[in-house]
Amino acid sequence: METLIAPAPTAGVEAALAHALHLLAADPALAAEQAREVLAAAPGHPGAELVLGMADTAQGDFHAAQQRLDRLARAQPRSAMTWLELARASAGAGRRVDALACAERAVALQPALPGAWLALADLRFAAGDEDGANVAYLQHLRHSARDPVLMAAADALARGDLPEAETRLRARLARLPGDVAALRMLAELAARLGRNDEAALLLEHALERAPGFDAARQNYAVVLNRGNRHAEALAEIDRLLERDPGNQPLRNMRAVVLGKLGDFDGAIATYEAVLARAPGQWQVWLGYGHALKTANRTADAVAAYRRAIALNPGFGAAWWSLANLKTVRFDAADIEAMRAQLRREDLDDDARLHFEFALGKALEDAGDHADAFAHYARGNALRRRQLPHDAELGRERTRRATRTYNRAFFAEREGAGCAAPDPIFVVGMPRAGSTLIEQILSSHPQVEGTMELPALIAITRELRQRDGSPETTSYHDVLAGLDRAELEALGRDYLRRAQPHRREGRPLFIDKMPNNFAHVGLIHAILPNAKIIDARRHPLACCFSNFKQHFARGQAFSYGLADMGHYYADYVALMAHFDEVLPGRVHRVIYEDMVADTETQVRALLDYCGLEFDDRCLRFFENERAVRTASSEQVRRPIYRDGLDQWRHFAPWLGPLEEALGPVLARYPAVPPAEELPARR
């Protein structure tokens, strides 16, 4: 319990006042008592009168605070702090015109007083003076670097002590909700913790008050981009570039976002403009290479990746990007260069895992399968530490989906949802042939290939948030409670989110996010006329292809052989369930059948989609459309059998995968009965 300090002459009075100020935030009543002790010892002491007025304001007694502070301001007309506190008391009493005049007096007396600028900004904002508020908020930002509360929060953020930083920032915003600097810092913290939607909301609040807060707007663009709201991110970047056209990091970010929106020509032109002015940026050469690769300029992509490596030989991501072209073959000098990097003790884990995957690919191409597997295994182990995976949690999610989406669920919602037939969803495991299917279908004049769209996953995230406990809620349960109008609205919302990626105006478009197999129930509920194609490949071929693939993001299941086997088995179980409750709803393409008899499989695929046969679909490798996935170079060649049995070279090390797959492997391409599938028991 706090005790009061008895004021003694001079030094004791100052100590007692400092103690009273310390008490203000936590216990304003005790602070007031301490101030009265000072006034008893030193009647009329202006510092004690100020603290007492601040304590009255903190306790909501605005009338008493205003009277006291008004007297003090007349006695101390040059005290900026007094005018600031009088502004706060007047605002609390509802006398906003007086408050505004007091705040303006405070900043005129002491322009470097950040709290005065914040009070003035809040008052102007409340009065509808948006331009004036923006000016005042920016002045507050300019001077708040010396604010001890914000400095302490910034220090906690820098040290990685996020709980302390969050406590300090939330306390600050509870007292000063318009503090745009604190809003931005709390948004940064939320983004670090993966609370992307919260970060976006905080930044929106900051920018509503201070539209000229460019640092917050840049943070907002980053958060929007991370949240797959790419068109909105681009608008924010362009707004920033209007004020700062020479900002190279912003231009680089613009190129990245243009690529995500499918405007690869625009992305390439932007990268080239950035590199023309600053050619030594190896990270930018990497992004440029990605855009060139997607646009089918493979030789230029290779040159860009090689330039990044020349600038920084330890840039593991550039080496892996070369390997990920699949058609590049490393020579002995390349292999030795990668080995030399892996011998470095100062190589960080992210660079190291990229080198491990790239060297694994180089050694596999060279026929050294044992050493290749060792490098793949080390790369996967490093990545698994970064992205832990809970196989049992995944299995429980599958069980929950099968319990929710039964025949009765769909019978009750017959005819619900958005009737648009536009989307064709290609789902399944990654590396199962989905890009080949997309390339075939997008060669038809009625169908546009887009990319792995994040729209459906964003909808599932927002459904969870409706419950108030997004971390523990199953979106399936939320979906089950929606009425027909809400289901139709969700279908239209999906189409709205997909629209920026539909650049050719064709009636149908493809969303080939493979993980959408987990959301077949949602797809049917909100888009009952959409087509759903399940791309399936031999379990060992598919899973090992995933194991040797380093994904740019997600796919946490793919970095352990046993985890991958469980995930594949759960996928088979879930799709078998939908085959039972929605017979004929999903069209399955077995990759090996597509390779063995392409025309028959293509005709069946087009027939399922309601499309006339077009022989351009058999010449899919002539299609020059942009392809963003790891298979981009492979689908630009005729179908070949080479990849069917590559996994057999690694069979001696695949025991954990085979065991986890169980009967799913033994019965492929048939599906084991329900009692043999763990996720359906």
XYZ file of C-alpha atoms in Angstrom:
681
model
C 0.000 0.000 0.000
C 1.279 3.459 -0.931
C 2.179 5.798 1.947
C 2.180 9.569 1.818
C 5.381 11.571 2.069
C 5.313 14.296 4.676
C 6.510 17.477 2.962
C 9.458 19.258 4.548
C 10.798 22.617 3.395
C 11.739 22.913 -0.322
C 13.355 19.535 -1.126
C 10.671 17.701 0.829
C 7.911 19.564 -1.014
C 9.391 18.652 -4.380
C 9.736 14.991 -3.339
C 6.146 14.926 -2.112
C 4.950 16.459 -5.397
C 6.903 13.916 -7.429
C 5.271 11.190 -5.332
C 1.833 12.687 -5.974
C 2.466 12.677 -9.735
C 3.556 9.055 -9.518
C 0.273 8.190 -7.803
C -1.936 9.960 -10.329
C -2.400 7.156 -12.847
C -3.039 4.351 -10.359
C -4.717 6.148 -7.444
C -5.812 9.729 -8.171
C -7.584 10.006 -4.798
C -4.348 9.276 -2.968
C -2.523 11.696 -5.286
C -5.039 14.394 -4.315
C -4.461 13.663 -0.639
C -0.714 13.986 -1.136
C -1.209 17.314 -2.951
C -3.298 18.611 -0.056
C -0.487 17.634 2.330
C 1.851 19.798 0.249
C -0.621 22.689 0.240
C -0.937 22.453 4.002
C 2.830 22.843 4.272
C 3.146 25.349 1.419
C -0.157 27.158 0.861
C -0.817 28.172 -2.742
C 2.029 26.051 -4.128
C 1.330 26.067 -7.908
C 2.667 22.548 -8.457
C 0.381 21.128 -5.773
C -2.594 23.067 -7.159
C -1.844 21.621 -10.609
C -1.637 18.042 -9.284
C -4.867 18.521 -7.355
C -6.606 19.763 -10.493
C -5.262 16.779 -12.458
C -6.497 14.429 -9.722
C -9.973 15.994 -9.858
C -10.032 15.443 -13.623
C -8.879 11.841 -13.235
C -11.712 11.213 -10.763
C -14.302 12.803 -13.059
C -14.896 15.917 -10.972
C -14.468 18.208 -13.960
C -16.257 21.203 -12.409
C -13.906 21.319 -9.409
C -10.896 20.727 -11.664
C -11.938 23.513 -13.992
C -12.413 26.030 -11.197
C -9.066 25.213 -9.589
C -7.129 25.179 -12.854
C -8.774 28.343 -14.120
C -7.559 30.199 -11.018
C -4.102 28.698 -11.461
C -3.961 29.690 -15.152
C -4.735 33.302 -14.280
C -1.999 33.206 -11.648
C 0.471 31.303 -13.887
C -0.403 32.458 -17.443
C 2.904 31.189 -18.892
C 2.444 27.617 -17.641
C 1.733 25.406 -20.665
C 0.994 22.413 -18.432
C -1.686 24.357 -16.593
C -3.401 25.343 -19.839
C -3.174 21.711 -21.031
C -4.830 20.371 -17.886
C -7.453 23.127 -18.018
C -8.181 22.016 -21.599
C -8.685 18.428 -20.415
C -10.923 19.501 -17.520
C -12.980 21.790 -19.772
C -13.421 19.009 -22.326
C -14.574 16.657 -19.582
C -17.088 19.276 -18.451
C -18.434 19.524 -22.011
C -17.070 23.024 -22.633
C -15.270 22.112 -25.864
C -14.874 25.654 -27.192
C -13.092 26.676 -24.005
C -11.073 23.469 -24.091
C -9.952 24.131 -27.640
C -8.795 27.637 -26.757
C -6.862 26.309 -23.739
C -5.129 23.608 -25.811
C -4.139 26.158 -28.449
C -2.718 28.374 -25.687
C -0.719 25.413 -24.348
C 0.956 24.597 -27.686
C 1.647 28.280 -28.320
C 3.472 28.493 -24.994
C 5.372 25.222 -25.353
C 5.403 23.835 -28.930
C 7.425 20.768 -27.898
C 4.792 19.543 -25.411
C 3.417 16.348 -27.051
C 0.450 15.964 -24.690
C -0.798 19.418 -25.606
C -0.703 18.631 -29.309
C -2.562 15.366 -28.667
C -5.261 17.141 -26.649
C -5.598 19.784 -29.374
C -5.754 17.089 -32.066
C -8.475 15.163 -30.229
C -10.521 18.323 -29.722
C -10.225 19.339 -33.363
C -11.125 15.810 -34.474
C -14.210 15.814 -32.234
C -15.211 19.195 -33.671
C -15.020 17.857 -37.242
C -11.890 19.841 -38.122
C -10.182 16.919 -39.867
C -7.412 18.945 -41.510
C -6.594 20.756 -38.282
C -6.665 17.504 -36.357
C -4.278 15.904 -38.845
C -1.808 18.776 -38.432
C -1.984 18.526 -34.636
C -1.626 14.731 -34.609
C 1.465 15.003 -36.783
C 2.934 17.559 -34.376
C 2.178 15.179 -31.523
C 4.054 12.437 -33.392
C 6.961 14.754 -34.022
C 7.397 15.508 -30.327
C 6.254 12.191 -28.766
C 9.677 10.575 -29.202
C 10.530 12.067 -25.821
C 7.359 10.774 -24.136
C 8.558 8.492 -21.297
C 5.524 6.166 -21.489
C 5.920 5.612 -25.228
C 9.690 5.269 -24.847
C 9.218 2.529 -22.249
C 6.743 0.696 -24.508
C 9.097 1.020 -27.479
C 11.943 -0.357 -25.392
C 9.819 -3.372 -24.410
C 8.957 -3.963 -28.080
C 12.629 -3.762 -29.050
C 13.541 -6.277 -26.326
C 10.782 -8.612 -27.473
C 8.940 -8.303 -24.173
C 5.536 -8.166 -25.837
C 3.410 -8.668 -22.676
C 5.032 -5.642 -21.013
C 4.675 -3.563 -24.169
C 1.030 -4.534 -24.529
C 0.257 -3.698 -20.898
C 1.854 -0.273 -21.221
C 0.197 0.535 -24.537
C -3.281 -0.570 -23.515
C -3.030 1.461 -20.315
C -1.960 4.461 -22.382
C -4.856 4.079 -24.815
C -7.355 3.587 -22.000
C -6.351 7.074 -20.792
C -5.643 8.659 -24.197
C -7.576 6.703 -26.871
C -6.563 9.161 -29.601
C -2.821 8.621 -29.189
C -1.996 7.648 -32.769
C 1.601 6.792 -31.885
C 0.393 4.257 -29.299
C -2.186 2.899 -31.768
C 0.552 2.273 -34.328
C 2.820 0.592 -31.760
C 0.007 -1.657 -30.541
C -0.750 -2.554 -34.166
C 2.886 -3.546 -34.662
C 2.643 -5.747 -31.586
C -0.595 -7.344 -32.819
C 0.973 -8.038 -36.218
C 3.960 -9.715 -34.547
C 1.554 -11.977 -32.664
C -0.308 -12.893 -35.858
C -3.400 -10.863 -34.908
C -3.561 -9.334 -38.364
C -7.185 -8.183 -38.294
C -6.664 -6.431 -34.973
C -3.559 -4.720 -36.349
C -5.513 -3.499 -39.384
C -8.309 -2.111 -37.196
C -5.870 -0.234 -34.953
C -4.145 1.311 -37.939
C -7.492 2.292 -39.449
C -8.303 4.156 -36.234
C -4.926 5.920 -36.350
C -5.319 6.909 -40.003
C -8.871 8.109 -39.508
C -7.490 10.654 -37.068
C -4.157 11.329 -38.792
C -4.386 10.594 -42.528
C -0.949 12.161 -42.955
C 0.670 9.577 -40.662
C 2.692 7.966 -43.457
C 4.502 5.442 -41.261
C 1.146 4.086 -40.060
C -0.153 3.989 -43.629
C 2.861 1.982 -44.730
C 2.283 -0.401 -41.815
C -1.359 -0.610 -42.911
C -0.337 -1.530 -46.462
C 1.911 -4.285 -45.085
C -0.885 -5.641 -42.882
C -3.389 -5.543 -45.759
C -0.932 -7.368 -48.004
C -0.302 -9.971 -45.324
C -4.060 -10.380 -44.902
C -4.465 -11.053 -48.646
C -6.277 -7.741 -49.151
C -3.969 -6.936 -52.045
C -6.117 -4.434 -53.952
C -6.563 -2.368 -50.783
C -2.830 -2.598 -50.057
C -2.056 -1.299 -53.548
C -4.340 1.694 -53.023
C -2.500 2.608 -49.815
C 0.914 2.218 -51.468
C -0.123 4.412 -54.384
C -1.382 7.054 -51.965
C 2.013 7.057 -50.246
C 3.862 7.217 -53.554
C 1.893 10.302 -54.568
C 3.636 12.128 -51.718
C 6.990 10.359 -52.020
C 7.427 9.127 -55.618
C 11.104 8.344 -55.169
C 10.623 5.965 -52.244
C 12.342 2.779 -53.470
C 11.165 0.416 -50.685
C 7.586 1.467 -51.422
C 8.099 0.865 -55.139
C 9.501 -2.567 -54.386
C 6.484 -3.315 -52.207
C 4.228 -2.135 -55.020
C 5.866 -4.629 -57.373
C 5.264 -7.450 -54.899
C 1.588 -6.543 -54.537
C 1.094 -6.176 -58.294
C 2.439 -9.704 -58.669
C -0.042 -10.989 -56.108
C -2.828 -9.306 -58.065
C -1.696 -11.040 -61.237
C -0.375 -7.910 -62.953
C 3.012 -9.390 -63.757
C 3.822 -6.949 -66.533
C 3.269 -4.109 -64.088
C 5.308 -5.884 -61.420
C 8.211 -6.483 -63.813
C 8.211 -2.860 -64.988
C 8.215 -1.649 -61.382
C 11.075 -3.958 -60.390
C 13.083 -2.764 -63.373
C 12.560 0.862 -62.395
C 13.705 0.128 -58.842
C 16.780 -1.800 -59.989
C 17.717 0.875 -62.518
C 18.156 3.302 -59.616
C 19.544 0.860 -57.036
C 21.007 -2.234 -58.754
C 22.761 -3.592 -55.673
C 19.631 -4.848 -53.863
C 19.794 -8.623 -53.937
C 16.347 -9.008 -52.343
C 14.829 -6.984 -55.182
C 16.581 -9.129 -57.790
C 14.922 -12.131 -56.124
C 11.442 -10.610 -56.400
C 12.186 -9.614 -59.988
C 13.189 -13.197 -60.730
C 9.925 -14.505 -59.262
C 7.887 -12.173 -61.477
C 9.889 -13.158 -64.575
C 9.466 -16.841 -63.775
C 5.711 -16.462 -63.441
C 5.537 -14.557 -66.728
C 7.266 -17.465 -68.522
C 10.554 -15.586 -69.007
C 12.605 -18.422 -67.577
C 16.030 -17.440 -68.924
C 15.608 -13.914 -67.567
C 14.476 -15.332 -64.216
C 17.616 -17.472 -64.023
C 19.748 -14.412 -64.776
C 17.976 -12.411 -62.049
C 18.486 -15.160 -59.460
C 22.143 -15.482 -60.485
C 22.551 -11.709 -60.087
C 21.148 -11.917 -56.558
C 23.640 -14.697 -55.763
C 26.528 -12.730 -57.228
C 25.619 -9.804 -54.976
C 25.209 -12.038 -51.919
C 26.510 -15.633 -52.200
C 24.964 -16.418 -48.808
C 21.452 -15.556 -50.014
C 19.935 -19.014 -49.634
C 16.532 -17.977 -50.961
C 18.062 -17.174 -54.371
C 19.767 -20.580 -54.574
C 16.504 -22.299 -53.682
C 14.634 -20.202 -56.255
C 16.988 -21.517 -58.930
C 16.425 -25.071 -57.719
C 12.671 -24.481 -57.578
C 12.584 -23.766 -61.301
C 12.897 -27.591 -61.553
C 14.475 -27.279 -65.019
C 17.791 -25.794 -63.809
C 20.685 -28.217 -63.274
C 23.464 -27.142 -60.920
C 27.045 -27.900 -61.904
C 29.899 -29.022 -59.660
C 30.932 -25.432 -58.934
C 27.407 -24.591 -57.799
C 27.317 -27.632 -55.524
C 30.639 -26.735 -53.941
C 29.530 -23.116 -53.496
C 26.433 -24.289 -51.613
C 28.444 -26.714 -49.488
C 30.828 -23.876 -48.603
C 27.918 -21.756 -47.389
C 26.598 -24.600 -45.249
C 30.011 -24.881 -43.579
C 29.639 -21.315 -42.277
C 28.955 -21.125 -38.556
C 27.305 -17.712 -38.840
C 24.638 -18.797 -41.351
C 21.164 -18.210 -39.910
C 18.530 -20.930 -39.941
C 16.433 -19.372 -42.689
C 19.351 -19.163 -45.126
C 20.557 -22.611 -44.046
C 17.276 -24.375 -44.731
C 17.096 -22.805 -48.203
C 20.589 -24.135 -48.949
C 19.642 -27.583 -47.618
C 16.635 -27.842 -49.947
C 18.577 -26.453 -52.923
C 21.534 -28.779 -52.377
C 19.157 -31.715 -51.958
C 17.708 -30.933 -55.394
C 21.188 -30.575 -56.928
C 22.342 -33.925 -55.514
C 19.122 -35.678 -56.542
C 19.671 -34.498 -60.107
C 23.246 -35.793 -59.857
C 21.997 -39.236 -58.759
C 23.394 -39.062 -55.208
C 20.108 -39.988 -53.546
C 21.407 -40.813 -50.067
C 23.154 -37.474 -49.680
C 20.206 -35.703 -51.305
C 17.803 -37.211 -48.768
C 20.097 -36.206 -45.903
C 19.981 -32.583 -47.044
C 16.221 -32.679 -47.591
C 15.813 -34.103 -44.088
C 17.960 -31.395 -42.510
C 16.089 -28.655 -44.372
C 12.765 -30.086 -43.250
C 13.916 -30.331 -39.641
C 14.896 -26.656 -39.627
C 11.603 -25.609 -41.194
C 9.593 -27.804 -38.827
C 11.080 -25.908 -35.877
C 9.785 -22.704 -37.456
C 6.358 -24.153 -38.322
C 5.300 -26.789 -35.782
C 2.415 -29.053 -36.816
C -0.098 -30.884 -34.627
C -1.245 -33.944 -36.602
C -3.856 -34.930 -34.003
C -5.413 -31.472 -34.121
C -5.657 -31.800 -37.904
C -7.332 -35.173 -37.536
C -9.842 -33.765 -35.051
C -10.696 -30.967 -37.490
C -11.441 -33.600 -40.127
C -13.695 -35.470 -37.701
C -15.507 -32.251 -36.814
C -16.118 -31.477 -40.485
C -17.517 -34.944 -41.165
C -19.838 -34.610 -38.157
C -21.107 -31.202 -39.328
C -21.565 -31.816 -43.040
C -23.924 -34.770 -43.102
C -26.789 -35.465 -45.520
C -29.265 -33.635 -43.279
C -27.081 -30.487 -43.243
C -27.165 -30.195 -47.020
C -30.813 -31.294 -47.355
C -31.882 -28.456 -45.017
C -29.970 -25.947 -47.166
C -31.029 -27.217 -50.572
C -31.219 -24.247 -52.952
C -29.371 -21.896 -50.601
C -26.196 -19.976 -51.392
C -25.157 -17.856 -54.362
C -26.212 -19.498 -57.639
C -23.280 -18.155 -59.709
C -21.495 -20.982 -61.568
C -18.282 -19.001 -62.107
C -15.710 -20.703 -59.827
C -13.913 -23.946 -60.530
C -12.125 -25.077 -57.377
C -9.158 -27.401 -57.876
C -8.382 -28.967 -54.510
C -6.267 -31.746 -53.045
C -2.760 -32.211 -51.768
C -0.069 -29.845 -53.010
C 2.164 -31.393 -55.690
C -0.685 -33.655 -56.860
C -1.176 -32.221 -60.353
C -3.452 -29.280 -59.613
C -1.327 -26.901 -61.708
C -1.545 -29.298 -64.654
C -5.345 -29.376 -64.339
C -5.428 -25.592 -64.123
C -3.234 -25.286 -67.209
C -5.479 -27.669 -69.155
C -8.695 -25.916 -68.165
C -7.321 -22.396 -68.663
C -6.443 -23.354 -72.232
C -10.207 -23.427 -72.873
C -11.565 -20.080 -74.122
C -14.343 -20.093 -71.495
C -12.028 -20.505 -68.508
C -9.540 -18.135 -66.873
C -6.724 -19.382 -64.684
C -6.018 -17.086 -61.765
C -3.889 -18.342 -58.873
C -4.159 -19.958 -55.445
C -6.734 -17.482 -54.195
C -6.807 -16.744 -50.466
C -10.462 -15.643 -50.512
C -12.061 -18.787 -49.099
C -9.577 -19.093 -46.250
C -10.180 -15.422 -45.386
C -13.907 -16.155 -45.169
C -13.299 -19.062 -42.777
C -11.197 -16.782 -40.588
C -13.925 -14.156 -40.483
C -16.552 -16.774 -39.650
C -14.508 -17.828 -36.628
C -14.264 -14.223 -35.487
C -18.034 -13.900 -35.416
C -18.067 -16.158 -32.366
C -15.788 -13.929 -30.309
C -13.268 -16.715 -29.620
C -11.544 -17.134 -33.007
C -8.625 -19.131 -31.621
C -10.845 -21.950 -30.307
C -13.958 -21.735 -32.490
C -14.659 -24.059 -35.405
C -15.995 -22.046 -38.315
C -18.097 -25.106 -39.255
C -20.210 -24.500 -36.138
C -20.658 -20.826 -37.044
C -21.611 -21.738 -40.617
C -24.235 -24.166 -39.336
C -26.020 -21.290 -37.605
C -26.310 -19.031 -40.670
C -29.582 -18.498 -42.526
C -30.064 -18.666 -46.286
C -29.556 -14.961 -46.847
C -26.235 -15.101 -45.007
C -25.083 -18.104 -47.061
C -25.902 -16.269 -50.279
C -24.060 -13.176 -49.011
C -20.965 -15.274 -48.286
C -21.022 -16.645 -51.828
C -21.240 -13.131 -53.259
C -18.464 -12.044 -50.894
C -16.208 -14.804 -52.260
C -16.861 -13.607 -55.826
C -16.124 -10.011 -54.797
C -12.791 -11.041 -53.294
C -11.884 -13.050 -56.400
C -12.857 -10.301 -58.860
C -9.501 -8.409 -58.861
C -7.815 -11.598 -60.123
C -10.242 -12.052 -63.044
C -8.467 -9.995 -65.667
C -9.692 -11.622 -68.903
C -13.486 -11.440 -68.527
C -14.077 -15.135 -69.168
C -17.277 -16.644 -67.701
C -15.489 -19.231 -65.540
C -12.356 -18.950 -63.433
C -10.150 -21.337 -61.481
C -9.198 -21.124 -57.819
C -6.512 -23.734 -57.313
C -5.750 -23.316 -53.617
C -5.158 -27.031 -52.839
C -5.936 -26.769 -49.124
C -9.514 -25.832 -49.983
C -10.314 -29.542 -49.850
C -10.847 -28.875 -46.139
C -13.624 -26.421 -47.082
C -15.706 -28.442 -49.547
C -18.677 -28.212 -47.173
C -18.414 -24.428 -47.129
C -18.018 -24.253 -50.913
C -21.172 -26.266 -51.516
C -23.144 -24.293 -48.912
C -22.320 -20.847 -50.326
C -21.635 -21.647 -54.018
C -23.726 -24.732 -54.845
C -23.127 -24.437 -58.603
C -19.349 -24.078 -58.397
C -17.322 -26.982 -59.739
C -14.964 -28.888 -57.425
C -12.121 -30.984 -58.845
C -10.000 -33.212 -56.606
C -6.435 -33.677 -57.924
C -5.017 -36.919 -56.543
C -1.604 -38.505 -56.969
C 0.070 -41.679 -55.672
C 0.607 -41.157 -51.914
C 4.355 -41.814 -51.900
C 5.006 -39.783 -55.045
C 2.863 -36.904 -53.804
C 4.104 -36.858 -50.218
C 7.775 -37.172 -51.079
C 7.383 -34.396 -53.644
C 6.049 -32.248 -50.790
C 8.883 -33.306 -48.491
C 11.519 -32.023 -50.887
C 9.614 -28.801 -51.561
C 10.216 -25.726 -49.433
C 6.991 -23.729 -49.561
C 7.105 -19.959 -49.308
C 4.403 -20.054 -46.616
C 2.100 -22.495 -44.871
C 1.920 -26.254 -45.476
C 3.298 -26.976 -41.998
C 2.292 -30.646 -42.360
C 4.847 -31.150 -45.147
C 8.039 -30.922 -43.071
C 7.804 -34.358 -41.428
C 7.244 -37.698 -43.184
C 4.839 -39.056 -40.571
C 2.912 -35.770 -40.389
C 2.566 -35.810 -44.151
C 1.246 -39.354 -44.179
C -1.367 -38.516 -41.552
C -2.387 -35.393 -43.449
C -2.777 -37.305 -46.723
C -4.851 -39.999 -44.987
C -7.087 -37.346 -43.397
C -7.541 -35.692 -46.796
C -8.608 -39.002 -48.343
C -11.026 -39.614 -45.459
C -12.650 -36.184 -45.787
C -13.075 -36.449 -49.548
C -14.534 -39.958 -49.135
C -17.076 -38.468 -46.742
C -18.172 -35.872 -49.297
C -18.407 -38.596 -51.944
C -20.973 -40.260 -49.658
C -23.055 -37.244 -48.609
C -22.822 -35.366 -51.949
C -22.549 -38.131 -54.567
C -21.061 -36.919 -57.837
C -20.450 -33.414 -56.492
C -16.647 -33.688 -56.729
C -14.830 -34.786 -59.879
C -11.635 -36.674 -59.167
C -8.589 -36.682 -61.454
C -6.024 -39.385 -60.775
C -2.671 -38.018 -61.909
C -1.367 -41.354 -63.169
C -4.514 -41.793 -65.312
C -4.033 -38.301 -66.748
C -0.476 -39.220 -67.748
C -1.491 -42.607 -69.198
C -4.531 -41.463 -71.220
C -4.580 -37.698 -71.382
C -7.344 -37.188 -73.934
C -9.871 -39.414 -72.146
C -9.220 -37.668 -68.853
C -9.377 -34.188 -70.413
C -12.697 -34.967 -72.102
C -14.140 -36.194 -68.789
C -12.846 -33.093 -67.029
C -14.395 -30.718 -69.575
C -17.657 -32.647 -69.537
C -17.885 -32.312 -65.751
C -17.347 -28.549 -66.094
C -20.090 -28.317 -68.729
C -17.619 -27.288 -71.427
C -17.379 -28.346 -75.050
C -14.215 -30.212 -75.947
C -11.479 -27.943 -77.301
C -8.240 -29.497 -78.521
C -6.285 -26.513 -77.195
C -6.749 -28.191 -73.828
C -4.565 -31.049 -75.105
C -1.932 -28.518 -76.169
C -1.935 -26.857 -72.756
C 1.862 -26.522 -72.874
C 1.442 -23.861 -75.585
C -0.528 -21.684 -73.159
C 1.681 -18.721 -72.234
C -0.381 -17.572 -69.256
C 1.377 -16.689 -66.010
C 1.809 -19.617 -63.601
C 2.836 -18.943 -60.020
C 3.369 -22.381 -58.490
C 6.385 -24.644 -58.108
C 5.182 -26.588 -61.184
C 5.258 -23.554 -63.459
C 8.066 -24.845 -65.680
C 6.786 -28.416 -65.766
C 3.324 -27.521 -67.100
C 4.920 -25.640 -69.979
C 6.031 -28.966 -71.439
C 3.976 -31.893 -72.766
C 2.975 -34.493 -70.187
C 5.868 -36.796 -69.368
C 6.199 -39.923 -67.256
C 9.551 -39.099 -65.650
C 8.062 -37.813 -62.406
C 5.871 -40.830 -61.674
C 8.510 -42.981 -60.040
C 11.161 -40.544 -58.804
C 10.177 -41.305 -55.214
C 11.390 -44.901 -55.612
C 15.016 -43.714 -55.420
C 14.239 -42.636 -51.841
C 12.168 -45.674 -50.805
C 14.728 -46.876 -48.191
C 14.050 -43.749 -46.082
C 10.264 -43.489 -46.426
C 9.247 -45.953 -43.705
C 7.608 -43.351 -41.401
C 5.555 -42.075 -44.329
C 4.380 -45.556 -45.351
C 3.392 -46.394 -41.789
C 1.395 -43.192 -41.369
C -0.424 -43.709 -44.676
C -1.497 -47.213 -43.697
C -4.353 -48.653 -45.795
C -4.582 -45.467 -47.884
C -1.296 -46.472 -49.513
C -2.175 -50.148 -49.864
C -5.499 -49.481 -51.609
C -4.583 -46.514 -53.830
C -6.238 -45.344 -56.067
C -9.224 -46.975 -54.371
C -10.289 -45.685 -50.956
C -10.306 -47.909 -47.854
C -13.658 -48.483 -46.116
C -14.608 -45.968 -43.433
C -13.626 -48.234 -40.540
C -10.028 -48.315 -41.830
C -9.714 -44.517 -41.969
C -8.725 -43.088 -38.548
C -10.221 -39.678 -39.249
C -13.667 -41.208 -39.844
C -13.850 -43.425 -36.786
